GROMACS .gro file of C-alpha atoms in nm:
model
  437
    1MET     CA    1  -0.001  -0.002   0.001
    2LYS     CA    2   0.284   0.239   0.080
    3GLY     CA    3   0.439   0.177  -0.262
    4LEU     CA    4   0.103   0.245  -0.431
    5ALA     CA    5   0.060   0.570  -0.234
    6ALA     CA    6   0.411   0.676  -0.330
    7ALA     CA    7   0.336   0.601  -0.700
    8VAL     CA    8   0.010   0.793  -0.687
    9ALA     CA    9   0.186   1.089  -0.529
   10ALA     CA   10   0.455   1.084  -0.795
   11ALA     CA   11   0.203   1.069  -1.079
   12ALA     CA   12  -0.006   1.354  -0.938
   13PRO     CA   13   0.026   1.677  -1.138
   14GLN     CA   14   0.267   1.929  -0.991
   15ARG     CA   15   0.217   2.300  -1.012
   16VAL     CA   16   0.518   2.486  -1.158
   17GLY     CA   17   0.583   2.853  -1.086
   18THR     CA   18   0.812   3.089  -1.273
   19VAL     CA   19   1.098   3.309  -1.160
   20THR     CA   20   0.994   3.668  -1.239
   21SER     CA   21   1.312   3.842  -1.125
   22VAL     CA   22   1.658   3.777  -0.988
   23LEU     CA   23   1.777   4.084  -0.811
   24GLY     CA   24   2.064   4.126  -0.559
   25LEU     CA   25   2.065   3.839  -0.314
   26GLY     CA   26   1.721   3.701  -0.381
   27LEU     CA   27   1.461   3.621  -0.637
   28GLU     CA   28   1.084   3.641  -0.689
   29VAL     CA   29   0.856   3.364  -0.798
   30ALA     CA   30   0.502   3.378  -0.931
   31GLY     CA   31   0.242   3.113  -0.979
   32LEU     CA   32   0.288   2.914  -0.658
   33ASP     CA   33   0.076   2.916  -0.331
   34CYS     CA   34   0.358   2.905  -0.080
   35ALA     CA   35   0.395   3.004   0.283
   36VAL     CA   36   0.687   3.174   0.446
   37GLY     CA   37   0.952   2.914   0.537
   38GLU     CA   38   0.859   2.669   0.260
   39LEU     CA   39   1.136   2.526   0.036
   40LEU     CA   40   1.131   2.566  -0.341
   41THR     CA   41   1.342   2.400  -0.606
   42VAL     CA   42   1.439   2.663  -0.862
   43GLY     CA   43   1.574   2.576  -1.213
   44SER     CA   44   1.622   2.233  -1.352
   45GLY     CA   45   1.896   1.983  -1.410
   46ALA     CA   46   2.250   2.057  -1.281
   47GLU     CA   47   2.168   2.423  -1.216
   48ALA     CA   48   1.873   2.357  -0.981
   49LEU     CA   49   1.897   2.491  -0.635
   50ASP     CA   50   1.692   2.517  -0.315
   51ALA     CA   51   1.547   2.842  -0.203
   52GLU     CA   52   1.334   2.939   0.099
   53VAL     CA   53   1.036   3.164   0.096
   54VAL     CA   54   1.109   3.467   0.316
   55ALA     CA   55   0.826   3.704   0.223
   56SER     CA   56   0.494   3.693   0.046
   57VAL     CA   57   0.395   3.982  -0.184
   58LEU     CA   58   0.099   4.044  -0.408
   59GLY     CA   59   0.130   3.814  -0.703
   60GLY     CA   60   0.423   3.601  -0.578
   61VAL     CA   61   0.679   3.523  -0.319
   62ARG     CA   62   1.031   3.646  -0.239
   63CYS     CA   63   1.292   3.374  -0.186
   64MET     CA   64   1.647   3.359  -0.062
   65PRO     CA   65   1.876   3.090  -0.216
   66LEU     CA   66   2.053   2.815  -0.027
   67GLY     CA   67   2.321   2.813  -0.293
   68ARG     CA   68   2.467   3.037  -0.564
   69LEU     CA   69   2.229   3.214  -0.805
   70THR     CA   70   2.469   3.157  -1.101
   71GLY     CA   71   2.278   3.027  -1.402
   72ILE     CA   72   1.928   3.121  -1.265
   73ALA     CA   73   1.742   3.364  -1.489
   74ALA     CA   74   1.393   3.511  -1.512
   75GLY     CA   75   1.157   3.251  -1.655
   76ALA     CA   76   1.323   2.955  -1.483
   77PRO     CA   77   1.082   2.699  -1.338
   78ALA     CA   78   1.015   2.674  -0.965
   79ARG     CA   79   0.849   2.393  -0.776
   80ALA     CA   80   0.731   2.372  -0.417
   81SER     CA   81   0.876   2.085  -0.218
   82GLY     CA   82   0.564   2.044  -0.010
   83ARG     CA   83   0.756   1.896   0.284
   84PRO     CA   84   0.908   2.042   0.603
   85VAL     CA   85   1.282   2.090   0.638
   86MET     CA   86   1.431   1.796   0.828
   87VAL     CA   87   1.760   1.764   1.009
   88PRO     CA   88   1.941   1.447   1.122
   89THR     CA   89   1.990   1.360   1.488
   90GLY     CA   90   2.131   1.082   1.699
   91ALA     CA   91   2.463   0.944   1.816
   92GLY     CA   92   2.572   0.883   1.451
   93LEU     CA   93   2.645   1.265   1.433
   94PHE     CA   94   2.933   1.251   1.687
   95GLY     CA   95   3.265   1.340   1.520
   96ARG     CA   96   3.100   1.461   1.207
   97VAL     CA   97   3.108   1.798   1.032
   98LEU     CA   98   2.780   1.913   0.869
   99ASP     CA   99   2.681   2.207   0.649
  100GLY     CA  100   2.389   2.439   0.725
  101MET     CA  101   2.143   2.192   0.578
  102GLY     CA  102   2.269   1.904   0.800
  103ARG     CA  103   2.453   1.732   0.520
  104PRO     CA  104   2.799   1.586   0.589
  105PHE     CA  105   3.089   1.739   0.400
  106ASP     CA  106   3.387   1.602   0.601
  107GLY     CA  107   3.469   1.329   0.348
  108LYS     CA  108   3.373   1.048   0.592
  109GLY     CA  109   3.081   0.924   0.384
  110PRO     CA  110   2.705   0.925   0.463
  111LEU     CA  111   2.577   0.986   0.812
  112ASP     CA  112   2.507   0.680   1.025
  113CYS     CA  113   2.158   0.786   1.141
  114SER     CA  114   1.809   0.719   1.033
  115HIS     CA  115   1.619   0.958   1.256
  116PHE     CA  116   1.524   1.309   1.129
  117VAL     CA  117   1.336   1.582   1.297
  118PRO     CA  118   1.162   1.902   1.161
  119LEU     CA  119   1.385   2.205   1.167
  120ASP     CA  120   1.128   2.434   1.328
  121GLN     CA  121   1.076   2.396   1.703
  122GLU     CA  122   0.904   2.607   1.966
  123ALA     CA  123   1.091   2.712   2.278
  124PRO     CA  124   1.005   2.515   2.588
  125ASN     CA  125   0.708   2.635   2.804
  126PRO     CA  126   0.856   2.877   3.055
  127MET     CA  127   0.638   2.718   3.326
  128LEU     CA  128   0.771   2.372   3.251
  129ARG     CA  129   1.144   2.463   3.237
  130ALA     CA  130   1.349   2.304   3.515
  131ARG     CA  131   1.524   2.547   3.755
  132ILE     CA  132   1.901   2.596   3.700
  133ASP     CA  133   2.063   2.456   4.012
  134THR     CA  134   2.362   2.249   3.898
  135PRO     CA  135   2.698   2.396   3.803
  136LEU     CA  136   2.854   2.305   3.460
  137GLN     CA  137   3.223   2.233   3.446
  138THR     CA  138   3.392   2.408   3.156
  139GLY     CA  139   3.753   2.317   3.240
  140VAL     CA  140   3.858   2.681   3.242
  141ARG     CA  141   3.939   2.797   3.591
  142VAL     CA  142   3.836   3.162   3.548
  143LEU     CA  143   3.498   3.060   3.423
  144ASP     CA  144   3.431   2.774   3.665
  145THR     CA  145   3.513   2.989   3.972
  146LEU     CA  146   3.455   3.357   3.896
  147THR     CA  147   3.176   3.336   3.646
  148THR     CA  148   3.031   2.997   3.721
  149LEU     CA  149   2.795   2.854   3.465
  150GLY     CA  150   2.487   2.644   3.545
  151ARG     CA  151   2.346   2.361   3.334
  152GLY     CA  152   2.088   2.529   3.109
  153GLN     CA  153   2.233   2.878   3.128
  154ARG     CA  154   2.290   3.094   2.818
  155ILE     CA  155   2.598   3.318   2.825
  156GLY     CA  156   2.778   3.538   2.578
  157LEU     CA  157   3.150   3.581   2.509
  158PHE     CA  158   3.187   3.949   2.412
  159ALA     CA  159   3.506   4.066   2.240
  160GLY     CA  160   3.650   4.223   1.935
  161SER     CA  161   3.825   4.025   1.660
  162GLY     CA  162   4.145   3.838   1.738
  163VAL     CA  163   4.106   3.837   2.121
  164GLY     CA  164   4.065   3.459   2.169
  165LYS     CA  165   3.693   3.380   2.150
  166SER     CA  166   3.739   3.067   1.936
  167SER     CA  167   4.027   2.946   2.150
  168LEU     CA  168   3.817   2.980   2.463
  169LEU     CA  169   3.535   2.787   2.296
  170SER     CA  170   3.779   2.506   2.210
  171MET     CA  171   3.897   2.492   2.574
  172VAL     CA  172   3.537   2.458   2.689
  173ALA     CA  173   3.469   2.182   2.427
  174ARG     CA  174   3.760   1.976   2.555
  175GLY     CA  175   3.713   2.044   2.924
  176THR     CA  176   3.339   2.036   2.982
  177ASP     CA  177   3.167   1.757   3.164
  178ALA     CA  178   2.852   1.786   2.951
  179GLN     CA  179   2.753   1.472   2.768
  180VAL     CA  180   2.729   1.632   2.421
  181SER     CA  181   2.886   1.931   2.254
  182VAL     CA  182   2.724   2.092   1.946
  183ILE     CA  183   2.938   2.360   1.780
  184ALA     CA  184   2.814   2.606   1.513
  185LEU     CA  185   3.076   2.795   1.315
  186VAL     CA  186   2.879   3.069   1.136
  187GLY     CA  187   3.047   3.304   0.893
  188GLU     CA  188   3.397   3.171   0.971
  189ARG     CA  189   3.693   3.210   0.730
  190GLY     CA  190   3.732   2.892   0.524
  191ARG     CA  191   4.095   2.839   0.623
  192GLU     CA  192   4.006   2.859   0.992
  193VAL     CA  193   3.764   2.568   0.986
  194ARG     CA  194   4.029   2.294   0.969
  195GLU     CA  195   4.252   2.482   1.209
  196PHE     CA  196   3.971   2.492   1.464
  197LEU     CA  197   3.887   2.130   1.417
  198GLU     CA  198   4.234   1.985   1.416
  199ASP     CA  199   4.435   2.227   1.637
  200ASP     CA  200   4.189   2.391   1.874
  201LEU     CA  201   3.924   2.118   1.912
  202GLY     CA  202   4.146   1.818   1.852
  203PRO     CA  203   4.047   1.451   1.797
  204GLU     CA  204   3.938   1.416   2.165
  205GLY     CA  205   3.706   1.717   2.150
  206LEU     CA  206   3.564   1.625   1.805
  207ALA     CA  207   3.487   1.267   1.916
  208ARG     CA  208   3.202   1.388   2.142
  209SER     CA  209   3.104   1.689   1.929
  210VAL     CA  210   2.878   1.765   1.639
  211VAL     CA  211   3.006   2.059   1.425
  212VAL     CA  212   2.788   2.260   1.188
  213VAL     CA  213   2.976   2.492   0.954
  214ALA     CA  214   2.871   2.773   0.722
  215THR     CA  215   3.168   2.980   0.596
  216SER     CA  216   3.158   3.354   0.518
  217ASP     CA  217   3.122   3.306   0.146
  218GLU     CA  218   2.799   3.108   0.169
  219PRO     CA  219   2.460   3.269   0.111
  220ALA     CA  220   2.303   3.454   0.407
  221LEU     CA  221   2.027   3.203   0.439
  222MET     CA  222   2.270   2.912   0.467
  223ARG     CA  223   2.454   3.100   0.742
  224LEU     CA  224   2.137   3.153   0.933
  225ARG     CA  225   2.026   2.800   0.868
  226ALA     CA  226   2.354   2.670   1.024
  227ALA     CA  227   2.267   2.837   1.356
  228VAL     CA  228   1.911   2.701   1.347
  229THR     CA  229   2.027   2.347   1.249
  230ALA     CA  230   2.283   2.337   1.528
  231THR     CA  231   2.018   2.451   1.779
  232ARG     CA  232   1.776   2.186   1.653
  233ILE     CA  233   2.034   1.912   1.686
  234ALA     CA  234   2.106   2.025   2.040
  235GLU     CA  235   1.739   2.021   2.117
  236SER     CA  236   1.705   1.666   1.994
  237PHE     CA  237   1.972   1.554   2.241
  238ARG     CA  238   1.802   1.749   2.518
  239GLU     CA  239   1.470   1.578   2.442
  240SER     CA  240   1.640   1.247   2.519
  241GLY     CA  241   1.733   1.378   2.864
  242GLN     CA  242   2.097   1.467   2.798
  243ASP     CA  243   2.291   1.771   2.910
  244VAL     CA  244   2.423   1.951   2.600
  245VAL     CA  245   2.667   2.241   2.551
  246LEU     CA  246   2.578   2.448   2.241
  247MET     CA  247   2.863   2.677   2.128
  248MET     CA  248   2.800   2.932   1.853
  249ASP     CA  249   3.068   3.140   1.690
  250SER     CA  250   2.937   3.391   1.622
  251LEU     CA  251   2.598   3.530   1.715
  252THR     CA  252   2.689   3.859   1.545
  253ARG     CA  253   2.731   3.690   1.211
  254VAL     CA  254   2.393   3.526   1.254
  255ALA     CA  255   2.248   3.879   1.305
  256MET     CA  256   2.436   4.002   0.990
  257ALA     CA  257   2.291   3.711   0.789
  258GLN     CA  258   1.940   3.800   0.901
  259ARG     CA  259   2.008   4.164   0.815
  260GLU     CA  260   2.090   4.064   0.458
  261ILE     CA  261   1.774   3.847   0.435
  262GLY     CA  262   1.549   4.119   0.584
  263LEU     CA  263   1.681   4.399   0.359
  264SER     CA  264   1.650   4.171   0.056
  265ALA     CA  265   1.287   4.087   0.152
  266GLY     CA  266   1.204   4.456   0.162
  267GLU     CA  267   1.220   4.536   0.536
  268PRO     CA  268   1.312   4.891   0.623
  269PRO     CA  269   1.660   4.939   0.788
  270ALA     CA  270   1.650   5.052   1.148
  271THR     CA  271   1.926   5.072   1.404
  272ARG     CA  272   2.267   5.066   1.218
  273GLY     CA  273   2.095   4.914   0.921
  274TYR     CA  274   1.950   4.616   1.105
  275PRO     CA  275   1.579   4.555   1.023
  276PRO     CA  276   1.337   4.480   1.301
  277SER     CA  277   1.331   4.109   1.231
  278THR     CA  278   1.692   4.068   1.330
  279PHE     CA  279   1.621   4.124   1.694
  280SER     CA  280   1.316   3.897   1.696
  281VAL     CA  281   1.517   3.619   1.526
  282LEU     CA  282   1.790   3.654   1.794
  283ALA     CA  283   1.530   3.628   2.076
  284ARG     CA  284   1.367   3.321   1.924
  285LEU     CA  285   1.701   3.147   1.862
  286LEU     CA  286   1.836   3.217   2.216
  287GLU     CA  287   1.513   3.117   2.388
  288ARG     CA  288   1.525   2.774   2.230
  289ALA     CA  289   1.834   2.693   2.445
  290GLY     CA  290   1.820   2.647   2.818
  291THR     CA  291   1.649   2.384   3.036
  292ALA     CA  292   1.336   2.188   2.955
  293GLU     CA  293   1.140   1.938   3.164
  294THR     CA  294   1.428   1.692   3.120
  295GLY     CA  295   1.780   1.762   2.992
  296SER     CA  296   1.940   2.101   2.929
  297ILE     CA  297   2.120   2.306   2.665
  298THR     CA  298   2.387   2.536   2.797
  299GLY     CA  299   2.434   2.796   2.532
  300ILE     CA  300   2.769   2.972   2.492
  301TYR     CA  301   2.754   3.241   2.210
  302THR     CA  302   3.037   3.463   2.097
  303VAL     CA  303   2.945   3.819   2.023
  304LEU     CA  304   3.185   4.006   1.792
  305VAL     CA  305   3.157   4.367   1.915
  306ASP     CA  306   3.201   4.627   1.649
  307GLY     CA  307   3.510   4.835   1.709
  308ASP     CA  308   3.533   4.698   2.062
  309ASP     CA  309   3.207   4.894   2.136
  310HIS     CA  310   3.018   4.682   2.383
  311ASN     CA  311   2.707   4.894   2.352
  312GLU     CA  312   2.651   4.851   1.976
  313PRO     CA  313   2.304   4.719   1.888
  314ILE     CA  314   2.370   4.341   1.858
  315ALA     CA  315   2.587   4.325   2.170
  316ASP     CA  316   2.331   4.523   2.365
  317ALA     CA  317   2.042   4.310   2.250
  318ALA     CA  318   2.221   3.987   2.319
  319ARG     CA  319   2.324   4.098   2.668
  320SER     CA  320   1.966   4.174   2.754
  321ILE     CA  321   1.852   3.827   2.651
  322LEU     CA  322   2.137   3.611   2.780
  323ASP     CA  323   2.188   3.490   3.139
  324GLY     CA  324   2.532   3.651   3.171
  325HIS     CA  325   2.827   3.776   2.979
  326VAL     CA  326   3.201   3.712   2.971
  327VAL     CA  327   3.409   4.005   2.839
  328LEU     CA  328   3.741   3.937   2.671
  329ASP     CA  329   3.986   4.229   2.703
  330ARG     CA  330   4.217   4.320   2.417
  331LYS     CA  331   4.464   4.479   2.660
  332LEU     CA  332   4.506   4.144   2.839
  333ALA     CA  333   4.543   3.958   2.506
  334VAL     CA  334   4.822   4.179   2.373
  335THR     CA  335   5.020   4.114   2.696
  336GLY     CA  336   4.990   3.731   2.645
  337HIS     CA  337   4.736   3.686   2.924
  338PHE     CA  338   4.510   3.396   2.801
  339PRO     CA  339   4.228   3.338   2.844
  340SER     CA  340   4.190   3.714   2.830
  341VAL     CA  341   3.882   3.734   3.048
  342ASP     CA  342   3.804   4.065   3.217
  343VAL     CA  343   3.692   3.921   3.550
  344LEU     CA  344   3.545   4.247   3.679
  345GLY     CA  345   3.350   4.309   3.354
  346SER     CA  346   3.206   3.955   3.345
  347VAL     CA  347   2.887   3.839   3.519
  348SER     CA  348   2.709   3.508   3.551
  349ARG     CA  349   2.348   3.572   3.659
  350VAL     CA  350   2.305   3.216   3.799
  351ALA     CA  351   2.640   3.184   3.975
  352SER     CA  352   2.491   3.239   4.322
  353LYS     CA  353   2.230   2.964   4.255
  354VAL     CA  354   2.483   2.696   4.164
  355THR     CA  355   2.771   2.761   4.404
  356ASP     CA  356   2.783   2.711   4.782
  357PRO     CA  357   2.842   3.009   5.019
  358VAL     CA  358   3.203   2.915   5.090
  359HIS     CA  359   3.299   2.913   4.724
  360THR     CA  360   3.100   3.229   4.665
  361ALA     CA  361   3.292   3.402   4.946
  362CYS     CA  362   3.625   3.306   4.786
  363ALA     CA  363   3.519   3.438   4.446
  364VAL     CA  364   3.390   3.764   4.597
  365GLN     CA  365   3.717   3.814   4.787
  366LEU     CA  366   3.932   3.781   4.477
  367ARG     CA  367   3.699   4.019   4.294
  368ARG     CA  368   3.738   4.278   4.568
  369VAL     CA  369   4.112   4.252   4.545
  370LEU     CA  370   4.116   4.285   4.170
  371ALA     CA  371   3.870   4.584   4.186
  372ALA     CA  372   4.089   4.769   4.442
  373ARG     CA  373   4.395   4.713   4.222
  374ARG     CA  374   4.218   4.853   3.919
  375ALA     CA  375   4.096   5.160   4.108
  376ALA     CA  376   4.449   5.236   4.223
  377GLN     CA  377   4.616   5.149   3.892
  378ASP     CA  378   4.687   5.513   3.799
  379LEU     CA  379   4.856   5.585   4.131
  380ILE     CA  380   5.062   5.260   4.096
  381ASP     CA  381   5.172   5.351   3.741
  382VAL     CA  382   5.316   5.691   3.847
  383GLY     CA  383   5.461   5.554   4.168
  384ALA     CA  384   5.232   5.761   4.390
  385TYR     CA  385   5.072   5.473   4.578
  386ARG     CA  386   5.190   5.419   4.932
  387ARG     CA  387   5.169   5.071   5.082
  388GLY     CA  388   4.937   5.054   5.383
  389SER     CA  389   4.685   5.294   5.223
  390ASN     CA  390   4.451   5.012   5.125
  391PRO     CA  391   4.496   4.652   5.247
  392LEU     CA  392   4.312   4.522   4.934
  393VAL     CA  393   4.557   4.689   4.700
  394ASP     CA  394   4.850   4.566   4.914
  395ALA     CA  395   4.717   4.211   4.881
  396ALA     CA  396   4.689   4.247   4.502
  397LEU     CA  397   5.046   4.372   4.477
  398ASP     CA  398   5.187   4.113   4.712
  399ASN     CA  399   5.016   3.823   4.537
  400GLU     CA  400   5.022   3.950   4.174
  401ALA     CA  401   5.219   3.656   4.047
  402ALA     CA  402   4.993   3.400   4.218
  403ILE     CA  403   4.679   3.570   4.097
  404ASN     CA  404   4.802   3.578   3.734
  405GLN     CA  405   4.905   3.211   3.758
  406PHE     CA  406   4.549   3.125   3.869
  407LEU     CA  407   4.380   3.334   3.600
  408ARG     CA  408   4.604   3.225   3.314
  409GLN     CA  409   4.564   2.877   3.159
  410GLY     CA  410   4.709   2.705   2.852
  411MET     CA  411   4.499   2.557   2.573
  412GLY     CA  412   4.597   2.199   2.660
  413GLU     CA  413   4.559   2.232   3.034
  414PRO     CA  414   4.197   2.157   3.127
  415SER     CA  415   4.125   2.194   3.506
  416ALA     CA  416   3.857   1.999   3.688
  417MET     CA  417   3.610   2.223   3.873
  418ALA     CA  418   3.704   2.076   4.214
  419GLU     CA  419   4.076   2.148   4.150
  420SER     CA  420   3.986   2.505   4.046
  421TRP     CA  421   3.790   2.575   4.358
  422ALA     CA  422   4.059   2.423   4.576
  423TRP     CA  423   4.320   2.645   4.410
  424LEU     CA  424   4.106   2.955   4.459
  425SER     CA  425   4.052   2.867   4.829
  426ARG     CA  426   4.425   2.838   4.884
  427LEU     CA  427   4.476   3.171   4.701
  428SER     CA  428   4.217   3.351   4.903
  429THR     CA  429   4.382   3.260   5.234
  430ARG     CA  430   4.686   3.465   5.122
  431PHE     CA  431   4.473   3.789   5.124
  432ASP     CA  432   4.509   3.959   5.464
  433VAL     CA  433   4.221   4.191   5.411
  434GLU     CA  434   4.005   4.141   5.726
  435GLY     CA  435   3.831   4.458   5.817
  436ALA     CA  436   3.920   4.634   5.497
  437ALA     CA  437   3.647   4.850   5.340
   0.00000   0.00000   0.00000
């Protein structure tokens, strides 16, 4: 019976539309009744490509391609797929590299999985989400102790270019105690993909990771699709009750891709050229991570701040949605201080819920010492600071080498969370700051 149904479906007449214009990054199609989000096949033969409907206008639809428009001209045929977009899931994805459509392109052959799920998914019901009460080990001392993450938290890594965001992500991928890592590389340079996989992530990190890649030269829709596909794969593991770390590099390039799509669809530009849909897309994407009734997705998103301006629109919008932010400082990076985390500028909004009071006190004590040192830095630089004026500053100066040794960490030196807390506890006993303001 299934074979007969398939034969009848194949023999049924199919409505064919026509490309009416190819302009800029998109195209318009007339003659089809399609909804926003539906896939079309445009052209025929070797030049056929997939396109997604992004807007509906009088007399037709506007589409964005999932490939290059080369060879597509006005008058080309267009056919509706009539099926939802599906992505693969399951343990067969571990160690594999996928494109934005969920297809393997790592040269390792077909995927060893038979289960596919629809790409679109609603965020979990906020009343059914589990509370965040368990810490997540990242293997990075400064994160595990001073900006502690919880399972199901969403946090952003904010920095300019070349400050070490990708390297910090790779440290987390290798040092985390989460069961699954899903990594989305959106808008990356082509040459950096293999470097990240082979040097930063390494065979050990890749073995328990799923990597989704869309390089900077791919169409805007493919870059956006890579972020959504990675999120849907992470959701599928969460649905099976697992704890997942979803790392996306970078959220800014996802916003840039949506800007291209929105402007091509006819949206008016708003803040710095970003159309209104950009900010709603970011909110929907980020809300899909987090906890559910069972399982969790801990989202770690890099945010490429324009000109090191942490108040530019995308950084500001992301910071308002996320559950914390880690700021990477260029001044630290140029001095060879890695990971270049600005401890005083970084905040985890769930740290107090996932750490015990003793550990919290140790973290607060180190923050007080670092804050006092920063406030007195100008006096120290000109030699005007007098020891004894502030016990907190004295403690920072006396233990500067020990503090830097704790905050710095090599790429191949993962640290267990228990070891990191024990180190911080020993360090805090060296601060003779009782009674200091």
